[in-house]
Coordinates of C-alpha atoms and ligand atoms in Angstrom, one line a residue:
M11 CA -12.4 14.3 27.4
K12 CA -9.5 15.0 29.9
L13 CA -10.0 17.8 32.5
L14 CA -7.6 20.9 32.2
R15 CA -5.9 20.6 35.8
S16 CA -4.1 23.9 35.6
K17 CA -3.5 26.9 33.1
P18 CA 0.3 26.9 32.0
R19 CA 2.2 30.3 33.5
H20 CA 3.8 31.7 30.5
P21 CA 2.8 30.0 27.3
P22 CA 4.8 31.2 24.9
F23 CA 7.2 29.1 26.7
V24 CA 6.0 25.8 27.5
G25 CA 7.8 23.3 28.2
F26 CA 8.1 19.9 27.9
A27 CA 5.7 18.4 30.6
D28 CA 3.2 20.6 29.6
F29 CA 3.0 19.9 26.8
Y30 CA 1.5 16.6 27.3
F31 CA -1.3 18.5 29.0
L32 CA -1.8 21.0 26.6
G33 CA -2.1 18.0 24.0
S34 CA -5.5 17.4 26.3
L35 CA -6.4 20.8 26.1
N36 CA -10.2 20.5 25.4
L37 CA -10.4 18.7 22.9
V38 CA -13.6 17.2 21.5
M39 CA -12.9 13.7 20.6
P40 CA -15.0 11.9 17.9
Q41 CA -16.2 8.6 17.7
T42 CA -13.1 6.1 17.7
A43 CA -12.3 5.5 14.0
P44 CA -13.1 1.8 13.0
W45 CA -9.1 0.0 13.5
Y46 CA -8.2 0.4 9.7
Q47 CA -8.5 4.3 9.8
D48 CA -5.9 4.8 12.2
A49 CA -3.7 1.8 11.3
I50 CA -0.3 1.8 9.5
I51 CA -0.1 -1.2 7.3
Y52 CA 3.2 -3.0 6.8
Q53 CA 3.7 -4.6 3.7
V54 CA 5.2 -7.7 3.5
H55 CA 6.1 -11.6 1.8
A56 CA 6.5 -14.4 4.4
R57 CA 9.4 -15.8 1.4
T58 CA 11.3 -12.3 2.3
F59 CA 11.0 -11.7 5.8
Y60 CA 13.2 -14.6 7.5
D61 CA 14.0 -18.2 7.2
S62 CA 14.0 -20.2 10.4
N63 CA 14.6 -23.1 9.2
G64 CA 17.6 -22.0 6.7
D65 CA 16.2 -23.4 3.7
G66 CA 16.6 -20.1 2.0
V67 CA 12.8 -19.0 2.1
G68 CA 11.7 -17.0 4.4
D69 CA 8.7 -18.8 6.4
F70 CA 5.9 -18.1 9.0
R71 CA 8.0 -19.2 11.4
G72 CA 10.5 -16.7 11.0
L73 CA 7.9 -14.0 10.2
A74 CA 6.7 -15.2 14.0
Q75 CA 10.2 -14.3 15.5
K76 CA 10.5 -10.8 13.7
L77 CA 7.2 -9.6 15.2
D78 CA 9.1 -8.3 18.0
Y79 CA 10.8 -5.9 15.7
L80 CA 7.6 -4.9 14.1
Q81 CA 5.9 -4.3 17.0
D82 CA 8.5 -1.8 17.9
L83 CA 8.9 0.1 14.8
G84 CA 4.9 0.5 15.8
I85 CA 3.0 -0.6 12.7
T86 CA -0.6 -2.0 13.5
A87 CA -1.2 -4.4 10.9
I88 CA 0.5 -6.6 8.4
W89 CA -0.6 -7.3 4.6
L90 CA 1.0 -10.7 4.1
M91 CA 1.4 -11.1 0.1
P92 CA 0.0 -14.5 -1.2
F93 CA 1.0 -17.2 0.2
F94 CA -1.1 -20.6 -0.8
P95 CA 0.2 -23.1 -2.7
S96 CA 1.6 -22.3 -6.1
P97 CA 3.8 -22.8 -9.3
L98 CA 5.4 -19.6 -8.1
R99 CA 5.2 -17.8 -11.7
D100 CA 4.0 -14.9 -10.6
D101 CA 5.1 -14.9 -6.5
G102 CA 1.9 -16.6 -5.4
Y103 CA -0.4 -14.5 -7.2
D104 CA -0.9 -17.7 -9.1
I105 CA -2.7 -19.9 -6.9
A106 CA -3.5 -23.4 -7.0
D107 CA -5.0 -24.1 -3.7
Y108 CA -6.8 -21.0 -2.0
R109 CA -7.5 -23.0 1.8
S110 CA -3.9 -24.0 2.4
V111 CA -0.3 -22.7 2.9
H112 CA 2.8 -23.1 0.1
R113 CA 5.1 -25.9 2.2
N114 CA 7.8 -23.3 1.2
Y115 CA 6.5 -21.0 4.2
G116 CA 5.2 -23.3 6.7
T117 CA 2.2 -25.2 7.0
L118 CA -1.3 -23.7 8.3
E119 CA -0.4 -24.4 11.7
D120 CA 2.3 -22.2 11.1
F121 CA 0.2 -20.1 9.9
K122 CA -2.0 -20.0 12.5
S123 CA 0.2 -19.6 15.0
F124 CA 1.6 -16.6 13.3
L125 CA -1.8 -15.2 13.3
D126 CA -2.2 -15.7 17.0
A127 CA 1.6 -14.1 17.8
A128 CA 0.4 -10.9 16.2
H129 CA -2.9 -10.8 17.9
Q130 CA -1.2 -10.8 20.9
R131 CA 0.9 -8.4 20.0
G132 CA -2.1 -6.0 18.5
I133 CA -1.0 -6.8 15.7
R134 CA -3.7 -7.4 12.9
V135 CA -3.8 -9.7 9.9
I136 CA -4.5 -8.7 6.3
I137 CA -4.2 -11.4 3.8
E138 CA -4.5 -11.6 -0.1
M139 CA -7.3 -12.9 -1.7
V140 CA -7.1 -13.3 -5.4
L141 CA -10.4 -13.2 -6.8
N142 CA -10.1 -12.8 -10.3
H143 CA -8.1 -15.4 -11.5
T144 CA -6.2 -18.5 -10.6
S145 CA -3.1 -20.6 -11.5
D146 CA -3.8 -22.9 -14.3
Q147 CA -2.5 -25.6 -12.3
H148 CA -6.0 -24.9 -10.2
P149 CA -7.5 -28.2 -10.1
W150 CA -10.5 -26.4 -10.8
F151 CA -8.6 -24.9 -14.2
Q152 CA -7.7 -28.9 -14.7
E153 CA -11.4 -30.2 -14.7
S154 CA -12.7 -27.0 -17.2
R155 CA -10.0 -28.0 -19.3
S156 CA -10.5 -31.4 -19.5
S157 CA -13.3 -31.8 -21.5
R158 CA -16.1 -28.8 -22.9
D159 CA -19.1 -30.5 -21.2
N160 CA -17.0 -31.1 -17.9
P161 CA -18.9 -30.0 -14.6
K162 CA -16.4 -27.1 -14.1
R163 CA -16.2 -26.0 -17.7
D164 CA -18.1 -22.5 -16.8
W165 CA -15.9 -21.7 -14.2
Y166 CA -13.8 -20.1 -16.6
V167 CA -14.3 -17.7 -19.5
W168 CA -14.3 -19.6 -22.5
S169 CA -14.4 -19.0 -26.3
E170 CA -14.4 -20.6 -29.6
T171 CA -12.7 -17.4 -31.0
D172 CA -10.0 -14.9 -29.6
T173 CA -12.0 -11.8 -30.9
R174 CA -14.6 -11.4 -28.0
Y175 CA -14.4 -8.2 -25.9
R176 CA -12.0 -7.2 -28.7
G177 CA -10.1 -3.6 -27.3
V178 CA -9.8 -4.7 -23.9
R179 CA -6.4 -3.3 -22.4
I180 CA -3.6 -5.6 -21.8
I181 CA -1.7 -4.8 -18.6
F182 CA 1.2 -7.0 -18.7
L183 CA 2.4 -5.8 -21.7
D184 CA 5.7 -6.7 -21.8
T185 CA 5.1 -10.4 -21.8
E186 CA 1.0 -10.9 -23.2
L187 CA 0.2 -10.1 -26.7
S188 CA -3.5 -11.0 -26.4
N189 CA -6.2 -11.4 -23.2
W190 CA -7.1 -14.5 -24.9
A191 CA -5.0 -18.2 -24.6
W192 CA -5.4 -21.5 -27.0
D193 CA -6.0 -24.5 -24.4
P194 CA -4.8 -26.9 -26.9
V195 CA -6.4 -29.8 -24.5
S196 CA -9.9 -28.7 -25.1
K197 CA -9.1 -26.4 -28.2
E198 CA -11.0 -23.3 -27.3
Y199 CA -9.6 -19.8 -26.1
Y200 CA -9.4 -18.8 -22.3
W201 CA -9.9 -15.2 -21.0
H202 CA -6.8 -14.1 -19.1
R203 CA -6.2 -10.5 -18.2
F204 CA -2.7 -11.1 -16.8
F205 CA 0.1 -13.8 -17.7
S206 CA -2.0 -16.6 -19.8
H207 CA -0.9 -19.3 -16.9
Q208 CA -3.7 -17.4 -14.8
P209 CA -7.2 -18.3 -16.3
D210 CA -9.7 -15.7 -15.3
L211 CA -12.6 -17.2 -12.9
N212 CA -16.3 -16.8 -14.3
Y213 CA -18.1 -14.5 -12.1
D214 CA -21.4 -14.9 -14.5
N215 CA -21.4 -18.5 -12.5
P216 CA -22.8 -18.5 -9.0
A217 CA -21.2 -21.4 -7.9
V218 CA -17.8 -19.4 -8.4
R219 CA -19.1 -16.9 -6.1
E220 CA -20.6 -19.3 -3.8
E221 CA -17.0 -21.0 -3.6
M222 CA -14.9 -17.6 -3.2
W223 CA -17.0 -16.6 -0.6
N224 CA -16.7 -20.1 1.4
V225 CA -12.8 -19.4 0.4
M226 CA -12.9 -15.7 2.4
K227 CA -14.7 -17.4 5.3
F228 CA -12.2 -20.1 6.0
W229 CA -9.9 -17.5 6.4
L230 CA -12.0 -15.1 8.1
D231 CA -13.0 -18.5 10.6
M232 CA -9.0 -18.8 11.4
G233 CA -9.1 -14.8 12.4
V234 CA -7.5 -12.6 9.7
D235 CA -8.5 -9.1 10.1
G236 CA -9.4 -8.3 6.4
F237 CA -8.3 -9.1 2.6
R238 CA -6.6 -7.2 0.2
L239 CA -8.8 -8.2 -3.2
D240 CA -6.4 -8.5 -5.9
A241 CA -7.3 -7.3 -9.4
V242 CA -11.1 -6.3 -8.5
P243 CA -11.6 -4.1 -11.8
Y244 CA -11.9 -6.7 -13.7
L245 CA -14.4 -9.7 -12.1
V246 CA -16.9 -10.0 -15.5
E247 CA -16.6 -9.7 -19.0
R248 CA -19.3 -7.8 -21.2
E249 CA -19.3 -7.4 -25.1
G250 CA -18.2 -3.8 -26.3
T251 CA -17.0 -2.6 -23.0
S252 CA -13.5 -2.1 -21.2
C253 CA -14.2 -5.0 -19.5
E254 CA -13.1 -3.0 -16.4
N255 CA -15.5 -1.3 -13.3
L256 CA -18.8 -2.9 -14.8
P257 CA -21.7 -2.9 -12.9
E258 CA -22.1 -6.4 -12.3
T259 CA -18.4 -6.3 -11.2
H260 CA -19.5 -4.0 -8.6
A261 CA -22.6 -6.2 -7.7
V262 CA -20.3 -9.0 -6.9
L263 CA -18.2 -7.0 -4.7
K264 CA -21.4 -6.1 -3.0
E265 CA -22.5 -9.3 -2.6
L266 CA -19.5 -10.1 -0.7
R267 CA -19.3 -7.5 1.5
A268 CA -22.8 -7.8 2.4
K269 CA -22.1 -11.5 3.5
L270 CA -19.0 -10.0 5.5
D271 CA -21.0 -7.7 7.5
Q272 CA -23.4 -10.4 8.4
Q273 CA -21.3 -12.9 9.4
F274 CA -18.1 -10.9 10.1
P275 CA -18.9 -7.4 11.2
G276 CA -15.3 -5.4 11.8
K277 CA -13.4 -7.4 9.4
M278 CA -12.2 -4.9 6.2
L279 CA -11.8 -5.4 2.7
L280 CA -9.1 -3.3 0.4
A281 CA -9.6 -2.9 -3.0
E282 CA -6.9 -2.9 -5.6
A283 CA -8.4 -1.1 -8.2
N284 CA -5.7 0.8 -10.6
Q285 CA -8.5 3.5 -12.0
W286 CA -9.1 7.0 -12.1
P287 CA -10.2 8.5 -8.9
A288 CA -13.6 8.7 -10.8
D289 CA -13.8 5.1 -11.3
L290 CA -12.5 4.6 -8.1
R291 CA -14.8 6.0 -6.2
P292 CA -17.8 3.2 -6.8
Y293 CA -15.5 0.6 -5.2
F294 CA -16.9 2.5 -1.9
G295 CA -20.0 2.5 -3.2
N296 CA -22.7 4.0 -0.4
G297 CA -20.3 2.6 1.9
D298 CA -21.6 -1.1 0.8
E299 CA -18.8 -2.0 -1.0
F300 CA -15.1 -2.0 0.6
H301 CA -14.3 -0.2 3.2
M302 CA -10.5 0.9 1.9
A303 CA -8.9 1.7 -1.7
F304 CA -5.8 2.2 -3.0
H305 CA -5.1 5.4 -3.8
F306 CA -3.2 4.7 -7.2
P307 CA -3.3 7.9 -9.1
L308 CA -1.7 10.0 -6.0
M309 CA 1.6 7.9 -5.7
P310 CA 3.0 8.5 -8.6
R311 CA 2.0 12.1 -8.7
M312 CA 3.8 12.6 -5.3
F313 CA 7.1 11.6 -7.3
M314 CA 6.1 14.0 -10.1
G315 CA 6.0 16.9 -7.6
L316 CA 8.8 16.6 -5.7
K317 CA 10.7 16.2 -9.0
L318 CA 8.8 19.1 -10.7
E319 CA 9.7 21.1 -7.1
D320 CA 5.7 21.8 -7.5
R321 CA 2.4 21.3 -5.7
K322 CA 0.2 20.9 -8.4
P323 CA 0.3 17.1 -9.4
I324 CA -0.6 16.6 -5.5
T325 CA -3.2 19.1 -5.1
E326 CA -4.8 18.4 -8.7
I327 CA -5.2 14.9 -8.2
L328 CA -6.4 15.8 -4.8
Q329 CA -9.1 18.1 -5.2
Q330 CA -10.2 15.4 -8.7
T331 CA -11.0 12.6 -5.7
P332 CA -14.5 12.7 -4.3
A333 CA -15.6 12.4 -1.4
I334 CA -15.8 8.6 -0.1
P335 CA -18.9 7.8 2.7
D336 CA -18.3 7.6 6.4
G337 CA -15.9 4.7 7.8
C338 CA -14.3 4.3 4.2
Q339 CA -10.5 5.1 4.1
W340 CA -7.9 5.4 1.2
C341 CA -4.7 3.4 1.4
L342 CA -1.8 5.3 0.8
F343 CA 1.4 4.0 -0.4
L344 CA 5.0 5.3 -1.9
R345 CA 6.6 1.5 -3.1
N346 CA 4.9 -2.2 -3.5
H347 CA 5.7 -5.2 -4.2
D348 CA 4.8 -4.2 -8.2
E349 CA 6.6 -1.7 -10.4
L350 CA 5.6 2.0 -10.1
T351 CA 2.4 2.0 -11.8
L352 CA 2.2 4.9 -14.5
E353 CA -1.4 3.2 -15.7
M354 CA -3.0 6.5 -14.1
V355 CA -1.2 9.0 -15.5
T356 CA -1.1 10.5 -19.0
D357 CA 1.6 10.1 -21.7
M358 CA 3.0 13.2 -21.0
E359 CA 3.6 12.5 -17.5
R360 CA 4.6 9.3 -18.2
D361 CA 7.3 10.2 -20.7
Y362 CA 8.4 12.8 -18.1
M363 CA 8.0 9.7 -15.0
Y364 CA 10.7 8.0 -17.3
D365 CA 12.5 10.6 -17.6
E366 CA 13.4 11.0 -14.9
Y367 CA 12.9 8.2 -12.5
A368 CA 14.1 5.6 -15.2
R369 CA 16.2 6.8 -17.5
D370 CA 18.0 3.3 -17.7
K371 CA 15.0 1.3 -20.0
N372 CA 15.9 -2.1 -17.8
M373 CA 14.4 0.0 -14.4
R374 CA 10.9 0.4 -16.4
L375 CA 8.5 -2.3 -16.8
N376 CA 5.3 -2.5 -18.5
L377 CA 3.7 0.6 -18.1
G378 CA 5.9 1.8 -15.1
I379 CA 9.3 1.7 -12.8
R380 CA 10.6 -1.4 -11.2
R381 CA 12.7 0.3 -8.4
R382 CA 12.5 0.8 -4.7
L383 CA 11.9 4.2 -2.7
A384 CA 15.2 4.7 -1.6
P385 CA 17.2 4.7 -5.5
L386 CA 14.6 6.7 -6.4
L387 CA 14.9 9.4 -4.8
D388 CA 19.0 9.0 -5.0
N389 CA 19.8 8.0 -1.8
D390 CA 18.7 11.2 -0.2
R391 CA 17.8 10.6 3.2
R392 CA 15.6 14.5 3.0
R393 CA 13.6 13.3 0.2
I394 CA 13.1 10.2 1.6
E395 CA 11.8 11.8 4.8
L396 CA 9.7 14.0 3.0
M397 CA 8.2 11.4 0.7
N398 CA 7.3 9.4 4.0
G399 CA 6.3 13.2 5.8
M400 CA 3.7 12.9 2.9
L401 CA 2.9 9.5 3.1
M402 CA 2.2 9.8 6.6
S403 CA 0.3 13.4 7.2
L404 CA -1.8 13.3 3.4
P405 CA -5.3 11.6 4.2
G406 CA -5.7 7.9 4.4
T407 CA -3.9 5.2 6.3
P408 CA -0.2 4.5 5.4
I409 CA 1.4 1.4 4.4
I410 CA 5.1 0.7 4.4
Y411 CA 6.8 -1.7 2.0
Y412 CA 9.0 -4.2 3.7
G413 CA 12.9 -2.8 3.7
D414 CA 12.2 0.6 2.6
E415 CA 12.2 1.7 6.7
I416 CA 15.5 1.1 6.4
G417 CA 16.2 2.1 2.2
M418 CA 16.6 -1.2 1.0
G419 CA 17.6 -0.9 -3.0
D420 CA 16.8 -2.9 -5.7
N421 CA 18.3 -4.8 -8.1
V422 CA 17.1 -4.6 -12.0
N423 CA 18.6 -7.8 -13.1
L424 CA 16.9 -10.2 -11.3
G425 CA 13.7 -9.9 -13.8
D426 CA 10.0 -8.9 -14.0
R427 CA 9.3 -7.3 -10.6
N428 CA 12.0 -9.6 -8.5
G429 CA 14.4 -6.5 -7.8
V430 CA 11.7 -5.2 -5.4
R431 CA 11.8 -8.0 -3.5
T432 CA 14.8 -9.3 -2.4
P433 CA 15.5 -11.2 1.3
M434 CA 15.2 -8.3 4.0
Q435 CA 18.6 -7.6 5.6
W436 CA 19.2 -7.7 9.3
D437 CA 22.2 -7.3 9.9
G438 CA 26.0 -7.2 8.2
G439 CA 26.7 -10.9 8.9
W440 CA 26.2 -14.4 6.9
N441 CA 23.5 -13.7 4.3
G442 CA 22.3 -10.5 5.7
G443 CA 20.6 -12.1 9.0
F444 CA 18.4 -13.6 6.4
S445 CA 18.9 -17.3 6.1
A446 CA 21.8 -19.8 7.5
A447 CA 21.4 -21.9 4.2
D448 CA 24.3 -21.5 1.6
P449 CA 24.4 -18.3 -0.2
E450 CA 23.8 -19.6 -3.8
S451 CA 20.2 -21.4 -2.3
L452 CA 18.4 -18.4 -1.3
Y453 CA 15.5 -17.9 -2.9
S454 CA 16.9 -14.9 -4.8
P455 CA 20.2 -13.1 -3.8
L456 CA 21.0 -10.4 -1.3
M457 CA 21.9 -7.2 -2.1
L458 CA 25.4 -6.6 -2.1
N459 CA 26.7 -3.3 -3.8
P460 CA 28.8 -1.1 -1.4
V461 CA 25.7 1.6 -1.5
Y462 CA 22.7 -0.8 -1.1
G463 CA 24.2 -4.3 0.2
F464 CA 23.4 -5.6 3.7
Q465 CA 26.8 -4.8 4.8
A466 CA 25.7 -0.9 4.2
V467 CA 21.9 -1.1 4.9
N468 CA 21.0 -3.6 7.5
V469 CA 18.2 -3.7 11.0
H470 CA 21.0 -4.0 13.3
S471 CA 23.5 -1.1 12.7
Q472 CA 19.9 1.9 12.2
K473 CA 19.0 0.3 15.3
R474 CA 22.2 1.6 17.2
F475 CA 21.9 5.1 15.9
E476 CA 19.2 8.0 17.1
H477 CA 19.8 9.2 13.8
S478 CA 19.4 6.4 11.5
L479 CA 16.4 6.0 8.9
L480 CA 14.9 3.2 11.0
S481 CA 14.8 5.2 13.9
W482 CA 13.5 8.2 12.0
M483 CA 10.8 6.3 11.0
K484 CA 10.1 4.8 14.2
R485 CA 9.5 8.2 15.6
I486 CA 7.6 9.8 12.6
I487 CA 4.9 6.6 12.9
K488 CA 4.8 7.2 17.0
V489 CA 3.8 11.5 16.0
R490 CA 1.5 10.0 13.1
K491 CA -0.3 7.3 16.1
S492 CA -0.1 10.4 19.0
A493 CA -3.4 12.2 16.3
P494 CA -6.2 10.8 15.4
V495 CA -6.3 13.7 12.8
F496 CA -4.2 12.1 10.4
G497 CA -6.2 9.2 9.9
S498 CA -10.2 10.6 9.8
G499 CA -9.8 14.0 9.4
S500 CA -10.8 16.2 6.7
I501 CA -8.2 17.9 4.8
E502 CA -8.3 21.2 3.5
F503 CA -5.3 22.7 0.9
L504 CA -3.1 26.4 1.5
Y505 CA -2.4 28.2 -1.8
P506 CA 0.5 30.5 -1.0
A507 CA 1.9 32.1 -3.5
N508 CA 5.2 30.0 -3.8
H509 CA 4.0 27.1 -5.2
R510 CA 7.2 24.8 -4.3
V511 CA 5.6 24.4 -0.9
L512 CA 2.9 22.4 -0.2
A513 CA 0.7 23.6 2.7
Y514 CA -2.4 21.7 4.5
I515 CA -4.8 21.6 7.4
R516 CA -5.8 18.3 8.8
Q517 CA -9.1 19.0 10.9
L518 CA -11.1 17.0 13.7
G519 CA -13.3 17.5 16.2
N520 CA -11.5 20.3 18.1
E521 CA -7.9 19.3 16.6
T522 CA -6.1 21.3 13.4
V523 CA -2.6 20.3 12.4
L524 CA -0.9 22.4 9.6
I525 CA 1.6 20.6 7.3
V526 CA 3.8 22.5 5.2
N527 CA 6.5 20.6 3.0
N528 CA 9.1 22.3 0.6
L529 CA 9.0 20.2 -2.6
S530 CA 12.3 22.0 -3.3
S531 CA 15.9 21.3 -3.3
A532 CA 16.6 24.9 -2.2
A533 CA 15.5 26.9 0.9
Q534 CA 12.2 28.6 0.8
A535 CA 10.3 31.1 2.6
V536 CA 6.6 31.0 2.4
E537 CA 4.0 32.9 3.5
L538 CA 0.5 31.4 5.0
D539 CA -2.6 33.0 4.9
L540 CA -3.9 31.6 8.6
K541 CA -5.8 34.4 9.4
R542 CA -8.9 31.9 10.4
Y543 CA -6.6 31.0 13.1
K544 CA -5.5 33.9 14.6
G545 CA -4.3 33.6 17.9
N546 CA -3.3 30.4 18.0
I547 CA 0.1 29.0 18.5
L548 CA 1.7 26.5 16.8
I549 CA 3.5 23.4 18.6
E550 CA 6.1 21.6 16.4
M551 CA 4.8 17.8 16.8
F552 CA 8.4 16.2 16.8
G553 CA 10.2 18.4 19.0
R554 CA 7.2 19.8 20.7
N555 CA 8.3 23.5 20.4
I556 CA 6.3 26.8 20.5
F557 CA 6.3 29.2 17.6
P558 CA 5.3 32.6 17.4
R559 CA 1.7 33.0 17.6
I560 CA -0.7 33.5 14.4
G561 CA -1.3 37.4 14.4
D562 CA -2.9 39.3 11.5
L563 CA 0.0 39.3 9.3
P564 CA 0.7 36.7 7.2
Y565 CA 2.3 33.7 8.9
L566 CA 5.8 33.6 8.1
L567 CA 8.2 29.7 7.3
T568 CA 11.6 29.6 6.3
L569 CA 12.2 25.7 5.3
G570 CA 15.4 24.0 4.1
S571 CA 15.8 21.6 1.6
Y572 CA 12.9 18.9 1.1
Q573 CA 12.3 20.3 4.7
F574 CA 8.6 19.8 6.1
Y575 CA 6.7 20.6 9.4
W576 CA 3.8 19.2 11.4
F577 CA 2.4 21.7 13.7
R578 CA -0.9 21.3 16.2
L579 CA -2.6 24.7 16.5
R580 CA -3.5 25.4 20.3
R581 CA -5.4 28.2 21.5
I582 CA -4.1 29.5 25.1
Ligands
LIG603 C1 -1.8 -8.0 -9.0 C2 -0.7 -8.2 -8.3 C3 0.6 -8.4 -8.8 C4 0.4 -9.2 -9.8 C5 -1.3 -9.4 -10.7 C6 -1.6 -10.7 -10.9 O1 -1.9 -6.5 -9.1 O2 -0.3 -6.5 -7.3 O3 1.4 -8.3 -8.5 O4 1.1 -9.7 -10.3 O5 -2.3 -8.6 -9.7 O6 -2.2 -11.5 -9.7

């Protein structure tokens, strides 16, 4: 705790310099939170970021060269999408070797150098671990299918009929008709929850559990800081169930966590479990399963609240979200590499989302919408800022999807989810500064249209302007990082009569922050009941200006279209 040096003489006119001193006024800081609780995560795929050798595909050497950019942006951790050898029929989520690097992205040495370079800058690295399934090209599956008495036969889930586990939902609805696929080699069916070229591993087999831990250990020994564990609800199958979130699956995950805690304390596990809050909660266990989990149900409701100009979808889902154990954390996101998933909404809500955000049917995929943030928000800077403002101030650790910090667009014509995975746009020159290759040999065409193309939207031009989206993103990240309350504080909603305004109080130790968001396209006035904080002044966190002291009357604020405020409360 820093000591108070002198008292400000004119509290209502506290100036810039005094603010720093106010910022440390009588703060009782709680114990330092674990790193992931205060992190700002940047999601990126090596192949999309920067191509260092001119072969048209991004690589680890390229990613390492762009670490300065990421450090300057202010992020503190990188989540890397799968970079292992793979036939790339699901962008690497179809792994053929868990202990190496796909040659397109470089070598294991390149990965290690990248990891060291990130660590030198204080940036942590979270890698992807696909536990549920492998590629059908993986040697384990090749062996398993080679004959029914092969020792690896039991590493996957085989059946003589395709009628077991009836009623289990199909996830990739647009491509798959069944969760069973016929193997002409060994003449049985194998189980797969995703594409049919991604056979599910059999977690009832202790050898599989052992080997997957050894794989994780391989990367932990190298120094990675954590894993995003892909598709975890589906590890174990049982007849007569949905084959999701089973106690046996939780037992497998707890076993991994126990090993992690024993051998690699301080490392982190993040769950990809696209489930309702009540089913998500068990993934934290009693603090003995995952450290973090994505809050899937919240994300579409932020888009819904914005379109409806009503806070209800957001407050409702957060009220339904059970508390999580100490040391655990939600991961919040607006967009990622997949379709904007609408699995965790009701049918009516899904229809609404499709009508409002994906009128063109080509934008829909499976149960979701394959678009990036800027196009979803009509490229409206105010809405992009508001959504990022909520992302950074609701309880959890925010994830920024690469390119969204500059407002990149998407290309629905590219098929599957490839339209949101186009090359990073660095400048207005050759291939947008992504690669020196011939444009025809890029792994994906760049965005070219006059609104979102690389000549209009790129890092180089946005770096030059203080008011670009990129500069604004840097600022909000900085402000967020200045207050641990965002990462670890409690949340309490205020319910002003004006339902177009979403207001909440975040609190940690002695620090209290008030956040007020106008979800509407029109200006709004709102009266907040802040009686409890009578006598406090409000300090707006971006401009560091003082707002009037809270008195006996409801606190009146006016907000412009899609405007939001973050205020620190101070009693001086
Ligand atoms: C996860 C990934 C997705 C992938 C799927 C199958 O949902 O996010 O991209 O296709 O798992 O591995």
